[in-house]
C-alpha positions as semicolon CSV with decimal commas, in nm:
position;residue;x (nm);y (nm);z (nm)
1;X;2,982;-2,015;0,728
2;X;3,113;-1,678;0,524
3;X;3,307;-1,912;0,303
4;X;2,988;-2,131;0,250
5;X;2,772;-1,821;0,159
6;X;3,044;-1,696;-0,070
7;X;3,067;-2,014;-0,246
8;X;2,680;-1,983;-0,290
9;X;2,713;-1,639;-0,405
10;X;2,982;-1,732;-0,674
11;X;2,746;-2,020;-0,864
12;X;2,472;-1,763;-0,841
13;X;2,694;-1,517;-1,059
14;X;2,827;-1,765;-1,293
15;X;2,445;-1,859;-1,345
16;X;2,360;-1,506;-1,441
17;X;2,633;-1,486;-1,634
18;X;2,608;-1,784;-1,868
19;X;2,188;-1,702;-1,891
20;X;2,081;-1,650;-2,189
21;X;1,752;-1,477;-2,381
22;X;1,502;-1,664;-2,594
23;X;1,284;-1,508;-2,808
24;X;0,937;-1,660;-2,837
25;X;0,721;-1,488;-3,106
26;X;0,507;-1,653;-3,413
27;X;0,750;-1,598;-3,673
28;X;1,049;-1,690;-3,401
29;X;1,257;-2,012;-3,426
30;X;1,061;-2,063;-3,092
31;X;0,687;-2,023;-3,096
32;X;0,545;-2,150;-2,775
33;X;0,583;-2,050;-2,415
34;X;0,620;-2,479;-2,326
35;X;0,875;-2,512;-2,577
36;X;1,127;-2,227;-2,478
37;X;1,081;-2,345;-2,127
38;X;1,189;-2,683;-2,208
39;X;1,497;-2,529;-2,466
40;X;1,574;-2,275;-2,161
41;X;1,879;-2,351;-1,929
42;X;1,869;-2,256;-1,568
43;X;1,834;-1,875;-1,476
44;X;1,783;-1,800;-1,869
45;X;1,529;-1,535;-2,037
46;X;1,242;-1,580;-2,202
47;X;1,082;-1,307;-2,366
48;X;0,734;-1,346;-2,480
49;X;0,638;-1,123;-2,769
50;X;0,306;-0,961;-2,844
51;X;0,091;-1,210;-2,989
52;X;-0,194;-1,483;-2,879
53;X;-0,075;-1,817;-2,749
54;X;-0,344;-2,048;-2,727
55;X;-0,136;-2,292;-2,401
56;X;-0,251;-2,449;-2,100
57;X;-0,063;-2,685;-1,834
58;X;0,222;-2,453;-1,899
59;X;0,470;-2,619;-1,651
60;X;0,799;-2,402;-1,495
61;X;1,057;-2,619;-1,346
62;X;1,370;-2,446;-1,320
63;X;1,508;-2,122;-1,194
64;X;1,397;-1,915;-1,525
65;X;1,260;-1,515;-1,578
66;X;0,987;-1,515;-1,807
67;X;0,882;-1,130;-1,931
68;X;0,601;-1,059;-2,160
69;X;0,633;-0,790;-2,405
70;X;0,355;-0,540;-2,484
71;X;0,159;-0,824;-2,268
72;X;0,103;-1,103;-2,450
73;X;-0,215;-1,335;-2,374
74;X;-0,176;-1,676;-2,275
75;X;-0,512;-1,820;-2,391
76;X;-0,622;-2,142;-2,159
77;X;-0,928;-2,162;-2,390
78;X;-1,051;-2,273;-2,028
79;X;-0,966;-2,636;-2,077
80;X;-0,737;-2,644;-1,738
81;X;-0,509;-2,474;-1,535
82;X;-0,240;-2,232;-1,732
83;X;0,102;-2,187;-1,585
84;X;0,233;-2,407;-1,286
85;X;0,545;-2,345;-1,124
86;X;0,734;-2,591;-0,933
87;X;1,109;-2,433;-0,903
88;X;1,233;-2,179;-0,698
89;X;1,364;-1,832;-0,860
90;X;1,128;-1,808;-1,077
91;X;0,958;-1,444;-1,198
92;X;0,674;-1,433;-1,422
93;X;0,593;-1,065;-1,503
94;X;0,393;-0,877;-1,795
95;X;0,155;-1,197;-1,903
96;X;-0,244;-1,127;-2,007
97;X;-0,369;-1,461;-1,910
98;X;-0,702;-1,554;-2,006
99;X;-0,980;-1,852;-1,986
100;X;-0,876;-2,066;-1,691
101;X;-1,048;-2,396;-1,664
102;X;-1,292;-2,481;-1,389
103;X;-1,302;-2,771;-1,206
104;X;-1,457;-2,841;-0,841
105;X;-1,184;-3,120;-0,799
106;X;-0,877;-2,903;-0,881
107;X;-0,941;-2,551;-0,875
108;X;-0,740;-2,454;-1,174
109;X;-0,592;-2,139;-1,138
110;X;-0,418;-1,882;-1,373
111;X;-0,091;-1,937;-1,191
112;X;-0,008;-2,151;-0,942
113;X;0,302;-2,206;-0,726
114;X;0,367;-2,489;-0,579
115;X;0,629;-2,610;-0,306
116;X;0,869;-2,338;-0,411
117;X;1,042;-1,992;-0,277
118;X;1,216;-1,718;-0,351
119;X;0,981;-1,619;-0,672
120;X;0,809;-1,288;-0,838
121;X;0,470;-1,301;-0,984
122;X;0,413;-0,894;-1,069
123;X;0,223;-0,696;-1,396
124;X;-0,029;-0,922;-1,461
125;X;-0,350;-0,881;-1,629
126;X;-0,584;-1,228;-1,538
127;X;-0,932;-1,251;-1,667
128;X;-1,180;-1,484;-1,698
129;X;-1,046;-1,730;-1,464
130;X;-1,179;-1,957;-1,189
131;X;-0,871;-1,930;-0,928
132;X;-0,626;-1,627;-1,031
133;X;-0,290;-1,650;-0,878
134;X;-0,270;-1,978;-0,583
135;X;0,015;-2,029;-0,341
136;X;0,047;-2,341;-0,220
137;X;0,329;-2,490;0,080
138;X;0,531;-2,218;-0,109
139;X;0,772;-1,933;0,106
140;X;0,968;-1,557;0,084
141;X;0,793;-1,458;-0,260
142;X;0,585;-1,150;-0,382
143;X;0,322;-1,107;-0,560
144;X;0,321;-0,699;-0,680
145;X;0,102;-0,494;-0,924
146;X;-0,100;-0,759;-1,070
147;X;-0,467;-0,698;-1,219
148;X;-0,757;-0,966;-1,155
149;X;-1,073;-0,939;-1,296
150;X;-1,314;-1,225;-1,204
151;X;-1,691;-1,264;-1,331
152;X;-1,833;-1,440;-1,036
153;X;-2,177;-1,432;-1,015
154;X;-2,226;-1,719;-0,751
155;X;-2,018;-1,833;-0,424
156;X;-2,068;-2,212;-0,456
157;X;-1,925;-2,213;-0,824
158;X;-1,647;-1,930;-0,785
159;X;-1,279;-1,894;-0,679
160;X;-1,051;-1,642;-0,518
161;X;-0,814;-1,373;-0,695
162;X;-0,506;-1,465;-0,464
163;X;-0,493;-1,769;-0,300
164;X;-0,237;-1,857;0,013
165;X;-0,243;-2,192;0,112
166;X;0,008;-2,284;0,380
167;X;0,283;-2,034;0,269
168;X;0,484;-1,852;0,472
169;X;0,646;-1,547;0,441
170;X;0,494;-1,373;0,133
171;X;0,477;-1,005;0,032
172;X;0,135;-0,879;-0,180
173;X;0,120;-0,535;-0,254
174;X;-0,024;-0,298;-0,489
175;X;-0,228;-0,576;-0,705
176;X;-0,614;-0,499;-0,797
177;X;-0,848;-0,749;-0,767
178;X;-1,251;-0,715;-0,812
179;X;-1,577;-0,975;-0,909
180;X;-1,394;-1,292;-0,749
181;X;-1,524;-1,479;-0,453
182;X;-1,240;-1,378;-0,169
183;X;-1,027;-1,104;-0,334
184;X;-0,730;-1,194;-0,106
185;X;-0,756;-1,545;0,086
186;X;-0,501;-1,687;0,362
187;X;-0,534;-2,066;0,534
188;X;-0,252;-2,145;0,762
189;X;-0,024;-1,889;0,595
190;X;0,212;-1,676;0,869
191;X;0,408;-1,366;0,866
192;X;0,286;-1,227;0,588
193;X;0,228;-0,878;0,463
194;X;-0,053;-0,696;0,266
195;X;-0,020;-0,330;0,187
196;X;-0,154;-0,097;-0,082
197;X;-0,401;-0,359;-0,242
198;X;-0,762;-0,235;-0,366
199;X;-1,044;-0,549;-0,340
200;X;-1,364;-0,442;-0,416
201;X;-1,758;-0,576;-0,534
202;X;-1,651;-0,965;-0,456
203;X;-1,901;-1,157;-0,376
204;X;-1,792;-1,243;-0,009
205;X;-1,500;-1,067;0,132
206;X;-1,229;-0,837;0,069
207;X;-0,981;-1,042;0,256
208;X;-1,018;-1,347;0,449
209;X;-0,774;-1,500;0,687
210;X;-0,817;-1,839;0,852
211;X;-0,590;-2,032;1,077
212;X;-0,282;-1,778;1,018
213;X;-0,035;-1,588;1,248
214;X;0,135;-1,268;1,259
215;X;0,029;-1,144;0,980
216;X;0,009;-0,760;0,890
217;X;-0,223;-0,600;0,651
218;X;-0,192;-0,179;0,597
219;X;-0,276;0,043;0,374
220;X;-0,544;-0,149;0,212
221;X;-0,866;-0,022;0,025
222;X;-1,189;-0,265;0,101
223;X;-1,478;-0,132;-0,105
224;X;-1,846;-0,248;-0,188
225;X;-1,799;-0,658;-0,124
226;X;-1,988;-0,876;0,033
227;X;-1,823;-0,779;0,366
228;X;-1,480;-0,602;0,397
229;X;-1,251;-0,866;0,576
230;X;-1,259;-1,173;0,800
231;X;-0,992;-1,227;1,027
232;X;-1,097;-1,597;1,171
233;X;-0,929;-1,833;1,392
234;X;-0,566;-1,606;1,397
235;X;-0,367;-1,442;1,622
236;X;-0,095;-1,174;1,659
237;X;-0,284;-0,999;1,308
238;X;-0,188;-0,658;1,280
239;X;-0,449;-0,403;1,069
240;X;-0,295;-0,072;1,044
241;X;-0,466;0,210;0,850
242;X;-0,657;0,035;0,600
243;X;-1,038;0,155;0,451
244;X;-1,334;-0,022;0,489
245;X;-1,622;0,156;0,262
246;X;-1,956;0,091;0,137
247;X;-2,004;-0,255;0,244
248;X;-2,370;-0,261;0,304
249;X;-2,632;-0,524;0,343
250;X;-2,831;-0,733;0,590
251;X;-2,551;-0,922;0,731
252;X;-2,262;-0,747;0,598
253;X;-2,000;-0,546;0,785
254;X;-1,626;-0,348;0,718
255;X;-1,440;-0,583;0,906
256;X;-1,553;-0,970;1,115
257;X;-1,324;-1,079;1,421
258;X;-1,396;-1,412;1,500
259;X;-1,202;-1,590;1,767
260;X;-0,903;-1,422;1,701
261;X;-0,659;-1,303;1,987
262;X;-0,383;-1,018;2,067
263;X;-0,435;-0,810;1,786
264;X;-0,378;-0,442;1,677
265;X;-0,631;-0,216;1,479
266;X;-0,479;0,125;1,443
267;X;-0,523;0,441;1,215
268;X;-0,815;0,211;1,002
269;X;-1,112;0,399;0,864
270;X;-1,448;0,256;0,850
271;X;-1,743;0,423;0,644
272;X;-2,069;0,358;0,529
273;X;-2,099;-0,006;0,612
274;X;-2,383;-0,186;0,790
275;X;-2,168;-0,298;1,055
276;X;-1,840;-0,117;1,097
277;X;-1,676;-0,433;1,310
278;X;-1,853;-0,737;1,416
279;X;-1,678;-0,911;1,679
280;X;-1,711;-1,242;1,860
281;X;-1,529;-1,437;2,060
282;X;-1,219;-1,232;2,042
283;X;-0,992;-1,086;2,304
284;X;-0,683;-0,904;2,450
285;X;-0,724;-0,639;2,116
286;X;-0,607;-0,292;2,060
287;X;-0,825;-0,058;1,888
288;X;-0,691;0,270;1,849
289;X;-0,684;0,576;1,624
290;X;-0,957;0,445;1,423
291;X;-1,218;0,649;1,256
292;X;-1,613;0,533;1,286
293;X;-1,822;0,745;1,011
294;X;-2,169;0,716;0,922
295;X;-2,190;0,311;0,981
296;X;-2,518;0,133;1,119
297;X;-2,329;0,016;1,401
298;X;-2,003;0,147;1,471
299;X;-1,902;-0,184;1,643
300;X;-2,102;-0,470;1,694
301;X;-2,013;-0,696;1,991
302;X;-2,144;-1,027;2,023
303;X;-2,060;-1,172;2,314
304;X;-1,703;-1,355;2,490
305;X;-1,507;-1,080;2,392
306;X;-1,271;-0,999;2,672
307;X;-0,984;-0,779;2,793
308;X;-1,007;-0,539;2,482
309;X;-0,929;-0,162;2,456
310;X;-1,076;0,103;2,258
311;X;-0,874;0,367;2,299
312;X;-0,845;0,721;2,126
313;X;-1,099;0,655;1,823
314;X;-1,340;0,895;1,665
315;X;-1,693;0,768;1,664
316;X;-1,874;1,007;1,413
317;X;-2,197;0,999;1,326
318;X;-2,288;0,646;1,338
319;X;-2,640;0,528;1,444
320;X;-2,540;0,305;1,673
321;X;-2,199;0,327;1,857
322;X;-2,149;0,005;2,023
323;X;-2,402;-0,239;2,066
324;X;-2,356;-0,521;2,346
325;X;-2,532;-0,869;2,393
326;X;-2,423;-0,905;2,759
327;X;-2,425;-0,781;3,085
328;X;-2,032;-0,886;3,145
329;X;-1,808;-0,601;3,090
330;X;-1,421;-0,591;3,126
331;X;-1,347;-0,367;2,795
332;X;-1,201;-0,059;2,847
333;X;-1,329;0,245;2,676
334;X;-1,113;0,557;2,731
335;X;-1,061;0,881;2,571
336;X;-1,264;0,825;2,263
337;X;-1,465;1,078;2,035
338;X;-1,862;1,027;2,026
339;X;-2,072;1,285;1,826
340;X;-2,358;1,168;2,044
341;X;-2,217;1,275;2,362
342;X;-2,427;1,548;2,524
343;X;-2,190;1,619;2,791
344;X;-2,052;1,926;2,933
345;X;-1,623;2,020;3,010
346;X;-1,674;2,349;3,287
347;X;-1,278;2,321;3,353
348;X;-1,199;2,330;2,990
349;X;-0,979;2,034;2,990
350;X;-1,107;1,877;2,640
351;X;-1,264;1,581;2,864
352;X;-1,614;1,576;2,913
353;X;-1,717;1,606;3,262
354;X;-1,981;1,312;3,257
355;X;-1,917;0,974;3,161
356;X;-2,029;0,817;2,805
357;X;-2,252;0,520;2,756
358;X;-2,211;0,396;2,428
359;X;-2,487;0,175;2,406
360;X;-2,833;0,225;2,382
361;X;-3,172;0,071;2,511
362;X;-3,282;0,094;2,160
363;X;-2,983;-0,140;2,024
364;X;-3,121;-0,394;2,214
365;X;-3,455;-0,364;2,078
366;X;-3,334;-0,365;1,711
367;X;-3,124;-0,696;1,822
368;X;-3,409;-0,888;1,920
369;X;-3,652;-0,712;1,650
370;X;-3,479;-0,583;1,354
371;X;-3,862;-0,434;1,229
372;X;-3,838;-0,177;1,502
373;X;-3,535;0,031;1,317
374;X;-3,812;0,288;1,145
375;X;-3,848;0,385;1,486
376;X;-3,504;0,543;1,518
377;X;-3,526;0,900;1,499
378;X;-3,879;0,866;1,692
379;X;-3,914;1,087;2,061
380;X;-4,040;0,743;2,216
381;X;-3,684;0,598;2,122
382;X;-3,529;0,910;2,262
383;X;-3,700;0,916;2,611
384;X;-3,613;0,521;2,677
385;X;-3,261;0,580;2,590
386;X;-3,237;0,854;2,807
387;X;-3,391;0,660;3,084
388;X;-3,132;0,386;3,001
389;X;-2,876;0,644;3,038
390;X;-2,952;0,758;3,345
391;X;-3,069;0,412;3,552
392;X;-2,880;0,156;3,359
393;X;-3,077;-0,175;3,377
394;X;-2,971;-0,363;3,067
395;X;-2,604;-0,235;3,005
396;X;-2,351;-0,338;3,228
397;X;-2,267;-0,076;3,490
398;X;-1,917;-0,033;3,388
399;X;-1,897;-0,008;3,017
400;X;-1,899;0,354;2,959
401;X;-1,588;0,583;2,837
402;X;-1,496;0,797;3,196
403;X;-1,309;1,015;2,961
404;X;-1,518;1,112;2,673
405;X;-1,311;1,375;2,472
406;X;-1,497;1,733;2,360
407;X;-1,345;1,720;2,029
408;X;-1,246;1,553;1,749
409;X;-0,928;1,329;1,767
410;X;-0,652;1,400;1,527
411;X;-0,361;1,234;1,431
């Protein structure tokens, strides 16, 4: 096996070392991107000069580098999709690609990747485009620093800044992506990871997974979409100390778990969003560490949602905590934060000395008749909670944090 990998190794390095650069420019022997491709040998340079290239169905089939100087654009002059690649090793990097076609049939993207592994798509700049960069059955790439700017105005007519579709394995980090549909979408793509990324004002979410496993997101900034992220139909999904901000509306909300199973939320922040999580149908979860600030709702839970533990999070200000549409209860609440807890600590121990109920009488009001909110800060509203409180008849008897702490959590 160490002599097979060392024979791999070797026609590696002889590639590299036979590679060669081409120069495309518009006063170059070579003046299009599809012709220096087609001139290039395997693992050879291309370097795209400043300039305007008016291409489209730009098609990368061997191992190549392609590097844009001073980014050049690559002008679709939205008659179709722009650069396809179907070969592994392949790295696109410092490209301004503009005008992507649309099509309902074929969702043209900026660049797409198709069937291949092992590539680098990283500093670009993609605008006016339908799809921006789409993955598709492709494995063990990254896609790092790149810029999307969408103009979507409409869902039905729109497409996504980053696209995974059945991939496996990928790395996206530190790209920028605002005014697309989905910002970051994942179908049946596993172990994948998304850190540092800022999506922001798209029209429906931040980040959307369906049907994918063990994926981890951290470190992420969700901002001012139609709702922060939906994790849907997954498993094993690990969301470690992301932002959710400013995602307000009717039925919007930081962060949507919908039948999703054994996952971790840790060290996330969520402020300033109608719903800070909505779950349903999801169960065997972590939550830890996570601050609640200023949200409608805090969290939202909707019903079969089982075996989950909230555990150590700061709930601060919000003017709901948790609101409940059952009277089943096997989530554990334990050692959390609530600004609203009027309790009392006589031995000093930092845990309050009686229990916390989270939910309100009122939160089931506003569930059945959203009109009712401008009664909130009302003294009716105040004396039927406390009644609640006291002589629980529509929370369940055991959902209430034994161990409410005195003071803020920090970590």
């Amino acid at each position: 096996m160490k002599n097979l990998l060392l024979f791999f190794a070797a026609i590696f390095m002889a590639h590299s070392i036979y590679a060669q650069n081409i120069e495309v420019c518009s006063t170059c022997t070579i003046s299009t991107l599809k012709k220096a491709i087609s001139v290039a040998k395997d693992f050879d340079t291309i370097l795209v000069k400043k300039g305007t290239y008016k291409e489209h169905n730009i098609l990368i089939d061997k191992p190549l580098t392609i590097i844009g100087k001073n980014y050049p654009v690559i002008d679709g002059e939205l008659k179709g999709e722009i650069i396809t690649i179907v070969s592994d090793h392949v790295t696109v990097d410092g490209l301004f690609i503009i005008n992507v076609g649309t099509s309902y049939t074929e969702d043209y993207a900026a660049i797409r990747v198709r069937k291949s592994k092992n590539f680098v798509i990283q500093n670009l700049v993609l605008e006016k485009l339908f799809f921006g960069i789409y993955l598709e059955k492709s494995r063990d790439g990254k896609v790092f620093h790149n810029k999307i700017i969408g103009e979507a105005i409409q869902e039905y007519n729109s497409g996504n800044g980053i696209q995974l579709w059945y991939s496996k394995n990928i790395v996206i980090e530190h790209n920028f992506v605002e005014h697309v549909r989905d910002g970051i979408y994942l179908e049946f793509s596993d172990d994948c990871l998304i850190k540092n990324n800022v999506s922001a004002e798209n029209l429906r979410y931040g980040l959307h997974f369906m049907f994918s496993n063990n994926d981890i997101y951290q470190d992420n900034t969700f901002e001012k979409n139609g709702a922060g992220v939906a994790v849907m139909f997954s498993k094993k999904i690990k969301m470690l100390n992301n932002t959710f901000k400013e995602n307000w509306g009717t039925a919007s909300y930081g962060m949507l778990l919908k039948e999703i199973n054994d996952a971790e939320i840790i060290g996330n922040t969520f402020e300033e969003n109608t719903i800070g999580i909505n779950i349903e149908g999801s169960n065997r979860i972590v939550y830890k560490n996570n601050n609640f600030i200023n949200n409608g709702w805090a969290i939202k839970v909707r019903g079969a949602c089982y075996t989950n533990h909230f555990l150590e999070n700061n709930f601060l200000y919000n003017s709901f905590d948790i609101s409940y549409n059952s009277k089943v209860n096997d989530n554990i609440f334990n050692k959390n934060y609530w600004t609203n807890y009027t309790g009392y600590d006589l031995n000093k121990d930092g845990i309050g000395d009686v229990p916390y109920r989270p939910v309100k009488l009122f939160s089931y009001i506003v569930n059945r008749t959203p009109e009712t909110i401008i009664l909130l800060r009302s003294l009716f509203i105040d004396i039927i909670d406390f009644s609640e409180k006291v002589s629980p008849v529509f929370t369940p008897d055991n959902l209430l944090d034994n161990n409410p702490l005195i003071k803020r959590i920090t970590w």
